[in-house]
Tab-separated table of C-alpha atoms in Angstrom:
chain	number	residue	atom	x	y	z
A	859	MET	CA	-25.195	-28.077	-51.349
A	860	ILE	CA	-22.507	-26.198	-52.525
A	861	LYS	CA	-19.842	-25.115	-49.673
A	862	LEU	CA	-17.668	-21.908	-49.883
A	863	GLY	CA	-15.888	-19.993	-47.048
A	864	TYR	CA	-13.377	-17.950	-45.876
A	865	ASP	CA	-10.991	-18.546	-42.769
A	866	ARG	CA	-8.451	-16.512	-40.616
A	867	LEU	CA	-5.179	-15.976	-42.132
A	868	PHE	CA	-3.866	-13.067	-40.073
A	869	PHE	CA	-4.481	-10.137	-38.169
A	870	ILE	CA	-3.004	-6.997	-37.655
A	871	GLN	CA	-3.736	-5.327	-34.547
A	872	ILE	CA	-2.711	-1.546	-33.370
A	873	ARG	CA	-2.725	-1.328	-29.033
A	874	HIS	CA	-1.739	1.438	-27.344
A	875	ASP	CA	-0.494	1.151	-23.265
A	876	TYR	CA	-2.373	4.458	-22.815
A	877	PHE	CA	-5.668	3.007	-23.890
A	878	GLU	CA	-4.738	-0.393	-21.857
A	879	GLY	CA	-5.589	-2.202	-24.923
A	880	PRO	CA	-6.468	-1.653	-28.799
A	881	CYS	CA	-6.192	1.732	-30.291
A	882	THR	CA	-8.416	2.845	-32.871
A	883	ASP	CA	-7.199	5.857	-34.340
A	884	ILE	CA	-5.348	4.186	-36.809
A	885	SER	CA	-6.667	2.838	-39.890
A	886	ILE	CA	-4.869	0.161	-42.091
A	887	VAL	CA	-5.111	0.260	-46.130
A	888	PRO	CA	-3.552	-2.222	-48.380
A	889	THR	CA	-1.303	-0.733	-50.993
A	890	ILE	CA	-1.967	-1.069	-54.727
A	891	ALA	CA	0.496	-3.418	-55.048
A	892	CYS	CA	-1.039	-5.620	-51.875
A	893	GLU	CA	-4.637	-5.253	-53.825
A	894	LYS	CA	-3.134	-7.166	-56.381
A	895	ASN	CA	-1.440	-9.836	-54.474
A	896	LEU	CA	-4.557	-10.318	-52.363
A	897	THR	CA	-6.628	-11.133	-55.129
A	898	ASN	CA	-4.340	-13.276	-56.909
A	899	HIS	CA	-4.092	-15.341	-54.045
A	900	ALA	CA	-8.016	-15.095	-53.180
A	901	LEU	CA	-7.410	-13.069	-50.125
A	902	ILE	CA	-9.798	-10.736	-48.445
A	903	PHE	CA	-9.078	-7.395	-46.515
A	904	LYS	CA	-11.169	-6.778	-43.896
A	905	GLN	CA	-10.978	-3.324	-42.072
A	906	LEU	CA	-11.445	-3.846	-38.567
A	907	PRO	CA	-11.865	-1.080	-35.601
A	908	ASP	CA	-8.444	-1.696	-34.161
A	909	GLY	CA	-6.273	-3.168	-37.087
A	910	CYS	CA	-7.261	-5.671	-40.052
A	911	ALA	CA	-8.020	-9.108	-40.840
A	912	ILE	CA	-6.888	-10.828	-43.951
A	913	LEU	CA	-8.951	-14.065	-44.832
A	914	PHE	CA	-8.264	-16.902	-47.324
A	915	SER	CA	-10.855	-18.413	-49.685
A	916	LYS	CA	-12.121	-22.098	-49.931
A	917	ASN	CA	-13.562	-24.031	-52.420
A	918	GLU	CA	-16.800	-26.019	-52.394
A	919	LYS	CA	-14.905	-29.045	-51.490
A	920	ASP	CA	-13.284	-26.993	-48.142
A	921	GLU	CA	-10.009	-26.781	-49.936
A	922	ILE	CA	-7.611	-23.695	-49.976
A	923	LYS	CA	-9.022	-21.917	-52.979
A	924	GLN	CA	-5.154	-20.232	-53.770
A	925	LYS	CA	-2.175	-20.814	-51.928
A	926	ILE	CA	1.150	-19.006	-51.670
A	927	SER	CA	4.074	-20.623	-53.312
A	928	SER	CA	6.657	-18.409	-53.532
A	929	LEU	CA	7.749	-15.394	-51.730
A	930	THR	CA	5.108	-12.844	-51.653
A	931	SER	CA	4.706	-9.033	-50.105
A	932	PHE	CA	1.717	-7.730	-48.813
A	933	ARG	CA	2.167	-4.134	-47.973
A	934	PHE	CA	-0.054	-1.886	-45.806
A	935	VAL	CA	-0.007	2.168	-45.155
A	936	LEU	CA	-1.104	3.300	-41.645
A	937	ASN	CA	-3.406	6.348	-41.956
A	938	VAL	CA	-3.781	8.089	-38.680
A	939	ARG	CA	-7.751	8.757	-38.163
A	940	ASN	CA	-7.600	11.383	-35.859
A	941	SER	CA	-5.949	14.553	-37.777
A	942	THR	CA	-5.045	16.324	-34.259
A	943	VAL	CA	-2.437	13.233	-33.473
A	944	GLU	CA	0.917	14.887	-34.238
A	945	ASN	CA	2.888	12.120	-33.335
A	946	PHE	CA	1.604	8.913	-32.458
A	947	THR	CA	4.465	7.790	-30.431
A	948	ASN	CA	5.553	11.252	-28.914
A	949	LEU	CA	9.074	9.721	-30.103
A	950	PRO	CA	12.206	12.845	-31.002
A	951	TYR	CA	12.606	13.778	-34.568
A	952	PRO	CA	16.193	13.885	-35.486
A	953	SER	CA	17.819	17.276	-36.332
A	954	ALA	CA	19.042	16.050	-39.889
A	955	LYS	CA	16.131	15.269	-41.535
A	956	LEU	CA	16.103	12.867	-44.680
A	957	GLY	CA	12.644	13.213	-45.601
A	958	LYS	CA	8.738	12.979	-44.047
A	959	ARG	CA	9.354	10.591	-40.740
A	960	ILE	CA	7.532	7.221	-41.240
A	961	PHE	CA	7.708	4.347	-39.441
A	962	TYR	CA	8.310	0.922	-40.926
A	963	PHE	CA	7.397	-2.517	-39.840
A	964	SER	CA	8.102	-5.751	-41.079
A	965	ASN	CA	8.151	-9.800	-40.055
A	966	LEU	CA	11.583	-9.867	-41.498
A	967	THR	CA	14.648	-10.183	-39.563
A	968	ASN	CA	17.499	-7.622	-40.211
A	969	ALA	CA	18.777	-10.829	-42.247
A	970	GLY	CA	15.560	-10.933	-44.443
A	971	ILE	CA	14.345	-13.872	-43.213
A	972	ILE	CA	10.392	-14.375	-41.746
A	973	ASP	CA	10.163	-13.763	-38.114
A	974	SER	CA	8.128	-16.419	-36.338
A	975	THR	CA	7.388	-14.111	-33.744
A	976	THR	CA	4.157	-12.160	-34.306
A	977	THR	CA	5.506	-8.342	-32.602
A	978	LEU	CA	6.319	-6.077	-35.251
A	979	ALA	CA	8.040	-3.354	-33.755
A	980	LYS	CA	11.858	-4.249	-33.431
A	981	SER	CA	12.638	-1.292	-30.395
A	982	THR	CA	12.592	-2.630	-26.866
A	983	GLY	CA	10.137	-4.386	-24.779
A	984	ASN	CA	8.093	-4.981	-28.207
A	985	GLU	CA	7.203	-1.591	-28.313
A	986	LEU	CA	7.136	1.408	-30.672
A	987	GLY	CA	10.538	3.229	-30.570
A	988	ASP	CA	13.208	4.822	-32.471
A	989	LYS	CA	14.628	1.813	-34.251
A	990	ASP	CA	10.760	1.489	-35.851
A	991	TYR	CA	10.965	5.052	-38.192
A	992	GLY	CA	12.635	5.793	-41.438
A	993	TRP	CA	12.278	8.702	-44.019
A	994	LEU	CA	9.873	8.546	-46.545
A	995	VAL	CA	11.917	10.370	-49.274
A	996	ASN	CA	11.408	12.340	-52.558
A	997	THR	CA	13.163	10.476	-55.352
A	998	GLU	CA	15.605	13.447	-55.249
A	999	LEU	CA	17.728	12.936	-51.689
A	1000	THR	CA	20.325	15.169	-50.287
A	1001	LEU	CA	21.676	13.897	-47.768
A	1002	PRO	CA	23.555	16.231	-44.696
A	1003	LEU	CA	26.972	14.906	-44.327
A	1004	GLY	CA	28.723	18.094	-42.660
A	1005	GLY	CA	31.919	16.797	-43.365
A	1006	ASN	CA	31.428	13.768	-40.964
A	1007	PHE	CA	31.651	11.164	-42.944
A	1008	THR	CA	33.935	9.259	-45.571
A	1009	GLN	CA	31.834	6.927	-47.366
A	1010	VAL	CA	27.721	6.413	-47.506
A	1011	ASN	CA	26.451	2.838	-48.617
A	1012	LEU	CA	22.876	2.248	-49.945
A	1013	SER	CA	21.830	-1.075	-49.323
A	1014	GLN	CA	18.533	-2.798	-49.713
A	1015	LEU	CA	17.129	-5.686	-47.267
A	1016	ILE	CA	16.155	-8.656	-49.730
A	1017	PRO	CA	13.407	-11.253	-48.232
A	1018	GLY	CA	15.455	-14.794	-48.311
A	1019	THR	CA	18.849	-13.168	-48.990
A	1020	GLY	CA	19.719	-10.272	-46.585
A	1021	LYS	CA	21.127	-6.908	-46.587
A	1022	LYS	CA	22.341	-6.393	-50.336
A	1023	LEU	CA	24.836	-3.360	-51.195
A	1024	ILE	CA	23.243	-1.470	-54.263
A	1025	LYS	CA	26.099	1.288	-54.417
A	1026	PHE	CA	28.471	3.022	-52.143
A	1027	PHE	CA	29.091	7.050	-52.580
A	1028	PRO	CA	32.414	8.214	-51.412
A	1029	ALA	CA	31.811	11.076	-48.931
A	1030	THR	CA	35.293	12.369	-47.772
A	1031	GLY	CA	34.737	15.971	-47.062
A	1032	LEU	CA	31.633	16.720	-48.116
A	1033	GLN	CA	28.854	19.122	-46.446
A	1034	ASN	CA	26.233	17.588	-48.728
A	1035	LEU	CA	25.725	14.401	-51.249
A	1036	HIS	CA	22.963	14.562	-53.577
A	1037	ILE	CA	21.599	11.007	-54.654
A	1038	ASP	CA	18.577	10.553	-57.683
A	1039	LEU	CA	16.793	7.383	-56.440
A	1040	THR	CA	15.853	7.107	-60.085
A	1041	LYS	CA	19.230	7.090	-61.566
A	1042	ILE	CA	21.463	5.090	-59.583
A	1043	ASP	CA	24.712	4.236	-61.581
A	1044	THR	CA	26.099	0.683	-61.192
A	1045	LEU	CA	26.956	-2.142	-63.748
A	1046	PRO	CA	25.870	-3.798	-65.322
A	1047	ASP	CA	22.191	-2.193	-64.895
A	1048	SER	CA	22.920	1.534	-64.992
A	1049	PRO	CA	21.393	3.468	-64.985
A	1050	PHE	CA	18.243	2.248	-63.189
A	1051	SER	CA	15.540	3.453	-60.499
A	1052	LEU	CA	14.813	2.109	-57.277
A	1053	LYS	CA	11.444	0.423	-56.803
A	1054	THR	CA	8.982	0.774	-54.070
A	1055	GLY	CA	10.178	-0.454	-51.049
A	1056	ASN	CA	12.892	0.054	-47.813
A	1057	TYR	CA	16.449	0.891	-48.445
A	1058	ILE	CA	19.268	1.841	-45.977
A	1059	LEU	CA	21.631	4.038	-45.558
A	1060	ASP	CA	24.930	3.300	-43.544
A	1061	PHE	CA	27.177	6.306	-43.116
A	1062	THR	CA	30.677	5.670	-42.283
A	1063	GLY	CA	33.520	7.194	-41.025
A	1064	ALA	CA	34.683	8.773	-37.589
A	1065	SER	CA	31.096	9.193	-36.939
A	1066	GLN	CA	28.775	6.234	-38.034
A	1067	LYS	CA	25.023	6.096	-38.352
A	1068	THR	CA	22.541	4.244	-40.067
A	1069	GLU	CA	19.410	5.522	-41.305
A	1070	GLN	CA	16.399	3.749	-43.157
A	1071	ILE	CA	14.398	5.274	-46.165
A	1072	TYR	CA	11.216	4.291	-47.971
A	1073	ILE	CA	10.075	4.975	-51.068
A	1074	ASP	CA	6.102	4.805	-51.943
A	1075	ASN	CA	3.939	7.314	-53.794
A	1076	SER	CA	1.050	5.410	-51.968
A	1077	ALA	CA	2.588	6.268	-48.563
A	1078	GLU	CA	2.340	10.016	-49.525
A	1079	THR	CA	-0.639	11.293	-47.752
A	1080	THR	CA	-1.334	13.948	-45.358
A	1081	ASN	CA	-1.820	11.166	-42.437
A	1082	ALA	CA	0.240	8.605	-43.408
A	1083	TRP	CA	1.821	7.240	-40.453
A	1084	GLY	CA	3.752	4.191	-40.848
A	1085	VAL	CA	4.312	1.079	-43.306
A	1086	ILE	CA	3.812	-2.570	-42.605
A	1087	ASP	CA	5.338	-5.177	-44.945
A	1088	ILE	CA	3.823	-8.634	-44.132
A	1089	VAL	CA	6.132	-11.370	-46.193
A	1090	LYS	CA	4.921	-14.870	-46.843
A	1091	ASP	CA	6.250	-17.699	-48.970
A	1092	SER	CA	5.187	-21.337	-49.453
A	1093	THR	CA	6.128	-22.416	-46.042
A	1094	ILE	CA	3.064	-20.678	-44.478
A	1095	ASP	CA	0.745	-22.965	-42.256
A	1096	TYR	CA	-3.094	-22.278	-43.192
A	1097	THR	CA	-3.843	-23.863	-40.235
A	1098	VAL	CA	-2.436	-21.328	-38.081
A	1099	THR	CA	-3.641	-17.834	-37.645
A	1100	THR	CA	-1.098	-15.231	-36.693
A	1101	ASN	CA	-1.844	-12.143	-34.967
A	1102	TYR	CA	0.811	-9.194	-35.437
A	1103	SER	CA	0.847	-6.549	-33.088
A	1104	LEU	CA	2.156	-3.078	-32.632
A	1105	THR	CA	2.154	-1.230	-29.377
A	1106	GLY	CA	2.403	2.512	-28.646
A	1107	LYS	CA	3.781	3.524	-25.433
A	1108	ALA	CA	2.246	5.288	-22.937
A	1109	ASN	CA	4.019	8.623	-22.244
A	1110	PRO	CA	4.689	10.170	-18.624
A	1111	TRP	CA	2.312	13.031	-17.172
A	1112	SER	CA	4.778	16.224	-17.126
A	1113	TYR	CA	3.727	19.333	-14.846
A	1114	TYR	CA	5.095	22.714	-16.237
A	1115	LEU	CA	5.352	25.105	-12.924
A	1116	ILE	CA	5.680	28.805	-13.906
A	1117	ASP	CA	7.539	30.561	-11.107
A	1118	PRO	CA	6.917	34.496	-11.534
A	1119	ALA	CA	7.964	35.479	-7.823
A	1120	ASN	CA	10.950	33.141	-7.565
A	1121	LYS	CA	9.398	31.261	-4.925
A	1122	VAL	CA	11.325	27.976	-5.306
A	1123	THR	CA	14.579	27.581	-3.844
A	1124	ILE	CA	17.242	25.463	-5.402
A	1125	THR	CA	19.820	24.106	-3.113
A	1126	ASN	CA	22.562	21.980	-4.180
A	1127	ASN	CA	20.872	21.194	-7.767
A	1128	THR	CA	17.661	20.310	-6.048
A	1129	LEU	CA	14.156	22.021	-5.233
A	1130	ALA	CA	14.993	22.629	-1.356
A	1131	ASN	CA	11.045	23.551	-0.696
A	1132	LEU	CA	9.466	22.189	-3.100
A	1133	SER	CA	8.261	18.131	-2.974
A	1134	THR	CA	5.318	15.956	-4.453
A	1135	ALA	CA	3.275	12.969	-3.040
A	1136	THR	CA	1.192	10.542	-4.976
A	1137	THR	CA	-1.967	8.181	-4.095
A	1138	GLY	CA	-3.621	5.672	-6.381
A	1139	LEU	CA	-0.957	3.944	-8.254
A	1140	SER	CA	1.842	2.475	-6.348
A	1141	GLY	CA	5.657	3.394	-7.238
A	1142	LEU	CA	4.160	6.521	-8.728
A	1143	ALA	CA	6.797	9.646	-8.129
A	1144	PHE	CA	7.717	13.170	-10.176
A	1145	SER	CA	10.974	14.301	-10.537
A	1146	TRP	CA	12.561	17.578	-11.560
A	1147	ILE	CA	13.847	17.518	-15.305
A	1148	GLN	CA	16.237	20.130	-16.129
A	1149	GLU	CA	16.290	22.014	-19.794
A	1150	ALA	CA	19.333	20.797	-20.645
A	1151	ASP	CA	18.233	17.329	-20.049
A	1152	ILE	CA	14.696	17.663	-22.446
A	1153	ALA	CA	15.172	15.848	-25.555
A	1154	PRO	CA	15.779	18.018	-28.381
A	1155	ASP	CA	12.981	17.671	-31.184
A	1156	THR	CA	9.832	16.760	-28.922
A	1157	TYR	CA	6.483	17.778	-27.801
A	1158	GLU	CA	8.238	17.877	-24.502
A	1159	GLN	CA	10.900	20.442	-25.222
A	1160	ARG	CA	8.692	22.611	-27.777
A	1161	GLN	CA	6.139	23.235	-25.128
A	1162	TYR	CA	8.914	24.048	-22.794
A	1163	ALA	CA	10.439	26.743	-25.369
A	1164	LEU	CA	7.004	28.163	-25.652
A	1165	LEU	CA	5.993	28.934	-22.609
A	1166	LYS	CA	9.681	30.071	-21.915
A	1167	GLN	CA	9.171	32.502	-24.406
A	1168	ARG	CA	5.344	33.252	-23.390
A	1169	ASN	CA	6.682	34.228	-19.598
A	1170	ALA	CA	10.122	36.033	-20.385
A	1171	GLY	CA	11.938	36.722	-17.423
A	1172	LYS	CA	10.103	33.763	-15.228
A	1173	ARG	CA	11.407	30.550	-14.399
A	1174	ILE	CA	9.890	27.179	-15.280
A	1175	PHE	CA	10.338	23.822	-13.746
A	1176	LEU	CA	9.238	20.885	-15.399
A	1177	LEU	CA	7.886	17.734	-13.353
A	1178	ARG	CA	7.888	14.749	-14.905
A	1179	SER	CA	6.384	11.077	-13.885
A	1180	ASN	CA	8.708	7.903	-13.561
A	1181	ARG	CA	6.457	6.120	-15.866
A	1182	GLY	CA	3.825	6.083	-18.557
A	1183	MET	CA	0.332	7.190	-17.565
A	1184	PRO	CA	-2.516	5.262	-18.600
A	1185	LYS	CA	-6.124	6.970	-19.453
A	1186	SER	CA	-7.543	4.808	-16.354
A	1187	ALA	CA	-5.220	6.990	-14.090
A	1188	GLU	CA	-6.816	10.387	-14.855
A	1189	SER	CA	-9.828	9.332	-12.322
A	1190	THR	CA	-8.155	7.025	-9.910
A	1191	VAL	CA	-4.480	9.148	-9.408
A	1192	SER	CA	-3.821	12.567	-6.874
A	1193	VAL	CA	-0.590	14.192	-7.162
A	1194	LYS	CA	0.005	16.884	-4.318
A	1195	LEU	CA	2.570	19.360	-4.088
A	1196	THR	CA	3.975	21.297	-1.353
A	1197	LEU	CA	5.408	24.493	-1.448
A	1198	ASP	CA	6.979	26.332	1.795
A	1199	GLY	CA	5.013	23.719	3.512
A	1200	ILE	CA	1.388	24.833	2.099
A	1201	GLN	CA	0.135	21.438	-0.123
A	1202	ARG	CA	-2.156	21.593	-2.684
A	1203	THR	CA	-3.826	19.332	-5.347
A	1204	LEU	CA	-2.442	19.504	-8.906
A	1205	PRO	CA	-5.294	18.836	-11.502
A	1206	ASN	CA	-4.408	15.496	-13.347
A	1207	PRO	CA	-3.612	15.670	-17.356
A	1208	ILE	CA	-6.233	14.917	-19.449
A	1209	GLY	CA	-4.125	13.499	-21.910
A	1210	SER	CA	-4.261	11.444	-25.085
A	1211	GLN	CA	-1.719	9.001	-26.653
A	1212	PHE	CA	0.895	11.105	-27.388
A	1213	LYS	CA	0.859	13.809	-24.858
A	1214	SER	CA	-0.241	14.503	-21.152
A	1215	ASP	CA	0.515	17.637	-19.197
A	1216	SER	CA	-0.815	20.400	-17.126
A	1217	ILE	CA	0.556	23.874	-16.737
A	1218	GLN	CA	0.459	25.714	-13.400
A	1219	THR	CA	1.667	29.099	-11.916
A	1220	LEU	CA	2.793	28.826	-8.690
């Protein structure tokens, strides 16, 4: 009997603390280049409810059909299945936008070395954060500088090599810097067009910052949320199945309290006659977040601004929980608010993975 079969090479799994486990709101799709690399190495892509699996083929002798013999990239686009999810992570949107914000994940270290760990997120706590996103840009790139920088360096993270400088651009006194990414003028290969991939912009001067940009036409879809780049080489161990994971953070609960009759008393920068108490989750507490302390360009900030507009002349108080709240808390936690000695139970926010809030009138 001829024996043919497949075995698991690696998984990519999407998880979210809100669900306390797997998340099915994002699908993983291989790019055209990835599909070619999969075919060339007799690999099979299998979509799973919470991610994907890559399988390798075996021949009739139970041997690996086509081993990976050189550095090879397998790039996948992350698409949001739920069109109502405006921001899977609820992270701030920086004010100086360079393009469409997109998350970029790779199993490469910052030195371009294949990382043996299985967590793709680079941010603190192995969960998604602001270190994981960059900008999906057009080939005509305009950088807002505001006269704050002296130079902009364009580099690329090369697998096995590390960060490689492509070109530097003088920027002293410039308000904006225009770069045509299809006509990068350097010697000896001038001019040339940047290929699909992840690039790094280092801004130097009195103010310094680093931004990631990503170029890929296949990611320019309305629901593209991120890109995963898994790099393998001849050192790959086919006897070990690698399970890569991405984990989103659960967001805190927020209560927007509208105070039309000025019932709340503020003394020494505290809410003197208003307090909250909770049951059902140990250590849970709520704090007053003043407007100046709300992160800009977030759902929370936009919601606060909208409520101010709709309730002109009325005070609005934002109370926020001290921890991320899982979906299970919606049925187990009780939040009680006391104002001038009168207690009432607040409704639990019925949230999602990107927002959990409730609007109440005092």
